XYZ file of N, CA, C and O in Angstrom:
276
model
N -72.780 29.420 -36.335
C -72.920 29.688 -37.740
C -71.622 29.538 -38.477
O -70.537 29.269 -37.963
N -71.860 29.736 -39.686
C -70.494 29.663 -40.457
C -69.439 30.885 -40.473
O -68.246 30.631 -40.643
N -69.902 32.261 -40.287
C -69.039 33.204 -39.761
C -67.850 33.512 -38.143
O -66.828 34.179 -37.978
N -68.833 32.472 -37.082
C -68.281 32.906 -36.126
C -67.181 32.041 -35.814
O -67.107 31.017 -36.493
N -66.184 32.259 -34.805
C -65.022 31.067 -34.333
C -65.124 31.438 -33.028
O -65.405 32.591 -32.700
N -64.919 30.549 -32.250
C -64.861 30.651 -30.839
C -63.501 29.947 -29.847
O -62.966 28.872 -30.120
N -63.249 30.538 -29.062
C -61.743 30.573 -28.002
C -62.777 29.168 -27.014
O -63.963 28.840 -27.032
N -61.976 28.848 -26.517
C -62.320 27.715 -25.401
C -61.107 27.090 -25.007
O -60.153 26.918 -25.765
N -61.158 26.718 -23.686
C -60.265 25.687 -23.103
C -60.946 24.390 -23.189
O -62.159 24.318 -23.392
N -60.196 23.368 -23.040
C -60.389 21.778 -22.256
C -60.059 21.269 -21.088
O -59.264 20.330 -21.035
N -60.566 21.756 -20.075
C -59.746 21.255 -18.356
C -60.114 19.589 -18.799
O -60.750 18.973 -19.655
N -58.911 19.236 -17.121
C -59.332 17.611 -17.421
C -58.647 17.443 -15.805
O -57.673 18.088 -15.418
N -59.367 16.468 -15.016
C -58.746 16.019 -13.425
C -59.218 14.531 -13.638
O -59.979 13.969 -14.426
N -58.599 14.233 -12.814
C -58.969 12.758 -12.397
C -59.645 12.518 -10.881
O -59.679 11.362 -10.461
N -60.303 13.847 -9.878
C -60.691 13.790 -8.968
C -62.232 14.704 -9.196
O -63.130 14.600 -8.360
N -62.356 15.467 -10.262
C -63.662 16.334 -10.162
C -63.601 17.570 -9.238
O -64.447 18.448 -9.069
N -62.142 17.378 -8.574
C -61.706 18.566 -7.784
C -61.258 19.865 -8.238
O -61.608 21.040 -8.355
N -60.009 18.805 -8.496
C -58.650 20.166 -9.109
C -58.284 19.944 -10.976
O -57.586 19.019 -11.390
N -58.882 20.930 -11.822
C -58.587 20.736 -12.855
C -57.786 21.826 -13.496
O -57.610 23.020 -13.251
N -57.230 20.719 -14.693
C -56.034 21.651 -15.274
C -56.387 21.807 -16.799
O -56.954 20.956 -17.485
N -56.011 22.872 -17.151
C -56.353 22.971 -18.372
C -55.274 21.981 -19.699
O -54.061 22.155 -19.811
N -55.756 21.400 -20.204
C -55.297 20.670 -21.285
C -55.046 21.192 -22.437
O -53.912 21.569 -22.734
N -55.784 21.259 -23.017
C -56.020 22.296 -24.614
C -56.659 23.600 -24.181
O -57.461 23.603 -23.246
N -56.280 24.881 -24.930
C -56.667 26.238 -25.081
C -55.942 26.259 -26.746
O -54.821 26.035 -27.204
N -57.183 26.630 -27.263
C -57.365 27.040 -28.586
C -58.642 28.020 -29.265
O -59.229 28.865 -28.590
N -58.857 27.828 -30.270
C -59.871 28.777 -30.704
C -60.324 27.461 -32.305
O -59.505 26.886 -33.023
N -61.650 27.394 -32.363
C -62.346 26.938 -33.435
C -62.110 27.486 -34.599
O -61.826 28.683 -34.545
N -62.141 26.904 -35.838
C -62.242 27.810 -37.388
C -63.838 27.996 -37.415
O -64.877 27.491 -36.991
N -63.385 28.967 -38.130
C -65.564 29.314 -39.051
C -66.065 28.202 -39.636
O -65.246 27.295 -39.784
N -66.742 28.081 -39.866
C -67.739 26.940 -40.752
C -68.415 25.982 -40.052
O -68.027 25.879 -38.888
N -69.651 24.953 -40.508
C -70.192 24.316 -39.708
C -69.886 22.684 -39.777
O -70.591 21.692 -39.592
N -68.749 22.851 -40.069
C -67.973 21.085 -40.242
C -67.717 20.580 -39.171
O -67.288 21.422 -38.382
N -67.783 19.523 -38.741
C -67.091 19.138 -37.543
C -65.623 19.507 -37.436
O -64.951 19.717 -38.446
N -65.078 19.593 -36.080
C -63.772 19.971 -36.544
C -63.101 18.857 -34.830
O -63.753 18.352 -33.916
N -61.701 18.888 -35.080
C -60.901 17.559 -34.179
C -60.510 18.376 -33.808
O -60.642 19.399 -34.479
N -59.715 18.455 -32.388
C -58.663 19.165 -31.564
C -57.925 17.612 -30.902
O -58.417 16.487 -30.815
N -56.417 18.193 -30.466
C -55.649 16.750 -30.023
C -55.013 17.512 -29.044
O -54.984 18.734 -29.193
N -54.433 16.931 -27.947
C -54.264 17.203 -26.765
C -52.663 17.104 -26.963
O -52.221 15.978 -27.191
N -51.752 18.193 -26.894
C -50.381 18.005 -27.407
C -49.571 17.018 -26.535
O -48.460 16.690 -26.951
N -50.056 16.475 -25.275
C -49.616 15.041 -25.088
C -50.582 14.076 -24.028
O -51.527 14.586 -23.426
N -50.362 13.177 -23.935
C -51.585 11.695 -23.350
C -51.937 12.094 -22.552
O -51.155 12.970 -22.182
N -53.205 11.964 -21.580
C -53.563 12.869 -20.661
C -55.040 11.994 -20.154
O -56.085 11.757 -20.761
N -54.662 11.722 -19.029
C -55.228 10.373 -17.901
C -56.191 11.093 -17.367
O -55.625 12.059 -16.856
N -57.542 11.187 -17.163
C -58.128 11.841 -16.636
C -59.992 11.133 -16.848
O -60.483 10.788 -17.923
N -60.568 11.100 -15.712
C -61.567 10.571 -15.357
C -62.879 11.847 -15.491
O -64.058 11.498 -15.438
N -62.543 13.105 -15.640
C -63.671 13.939 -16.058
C -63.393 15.071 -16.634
O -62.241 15.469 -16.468
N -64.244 15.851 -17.397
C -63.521 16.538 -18.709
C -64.471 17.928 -18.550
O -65.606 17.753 -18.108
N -64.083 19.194 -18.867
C -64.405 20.156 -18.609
C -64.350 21.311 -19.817
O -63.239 21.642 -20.231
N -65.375 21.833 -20.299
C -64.966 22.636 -21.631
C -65.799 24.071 -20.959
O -66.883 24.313 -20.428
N -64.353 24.938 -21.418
C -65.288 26.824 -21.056
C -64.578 27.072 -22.523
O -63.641 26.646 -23.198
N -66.010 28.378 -22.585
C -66.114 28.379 -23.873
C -66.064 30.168 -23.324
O -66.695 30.582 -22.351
N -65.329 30.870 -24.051
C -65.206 32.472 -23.667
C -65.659 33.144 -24.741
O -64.836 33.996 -25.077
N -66.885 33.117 -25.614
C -67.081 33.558 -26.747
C -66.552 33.321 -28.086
O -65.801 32.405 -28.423
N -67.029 34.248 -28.806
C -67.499 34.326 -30.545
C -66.010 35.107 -30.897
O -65.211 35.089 -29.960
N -65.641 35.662 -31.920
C -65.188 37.284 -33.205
C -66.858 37.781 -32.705
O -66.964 38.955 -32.351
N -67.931 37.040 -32.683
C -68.932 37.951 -32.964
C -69.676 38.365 -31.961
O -70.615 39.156 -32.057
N -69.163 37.689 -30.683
C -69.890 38.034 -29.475
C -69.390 37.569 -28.000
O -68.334 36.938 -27.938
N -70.161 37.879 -26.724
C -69.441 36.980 -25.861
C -70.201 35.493 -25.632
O -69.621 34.979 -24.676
N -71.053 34.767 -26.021
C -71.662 33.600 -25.952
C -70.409 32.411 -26.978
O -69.628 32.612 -27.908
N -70.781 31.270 -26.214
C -69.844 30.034 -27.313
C -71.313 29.451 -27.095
O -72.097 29.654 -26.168
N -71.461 28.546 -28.410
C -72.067 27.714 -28.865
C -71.523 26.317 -29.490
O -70.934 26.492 -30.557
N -71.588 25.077 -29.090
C -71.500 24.056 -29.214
C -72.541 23.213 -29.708
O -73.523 23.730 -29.176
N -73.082 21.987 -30.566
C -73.786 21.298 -31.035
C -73.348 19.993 -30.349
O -74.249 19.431 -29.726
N -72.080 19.372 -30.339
C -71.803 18.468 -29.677
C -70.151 18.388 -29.608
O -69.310 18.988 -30.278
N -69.982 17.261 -28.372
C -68.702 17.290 -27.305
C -68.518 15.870 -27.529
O -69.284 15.063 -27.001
N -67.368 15.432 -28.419
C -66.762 13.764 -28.119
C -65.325 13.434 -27.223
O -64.416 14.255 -27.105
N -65.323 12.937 -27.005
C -63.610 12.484 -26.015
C -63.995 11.039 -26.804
O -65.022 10.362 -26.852
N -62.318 10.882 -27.545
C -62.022 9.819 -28.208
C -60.425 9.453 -27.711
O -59.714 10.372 -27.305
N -60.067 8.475 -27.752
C -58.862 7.751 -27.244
C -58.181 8.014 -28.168
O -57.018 7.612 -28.212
């Protein structure tokens, strides 16, 4: 919804084994799409998002997930 923001990481490996976290941040409120950037280049063959809750609860909610170059 437009009130809540949510905490999440971005892991990322290049084996599906051992992953490392990339980005840890937290979402703004509103229902806009919103960009996150990876503070540097980052090679990796499979991508991993945990989502640790709301301000308003412990559930994360997502609509959709892009990986762009």
């Amino acid at each position: 919804g437009n009130e809540r923001a949510y905490s999440f990481e971005i892991h990322t490996s290049s084996d599906g084994k051992s992953f490392t976290c990339a980005y840890k941040g937290a979402s703004s409120t509103g229902a806009t799409p919103q960009s996150y950037h990876f503070p540097e280049k980052i090679t990796a063959q499979f991508i991993r998002f945990h989502g640790y809750g709301s301000n308003q609860g412990p559930w994360t909610s997502i609509s959709e997930f892009k990986v762009c170059k």
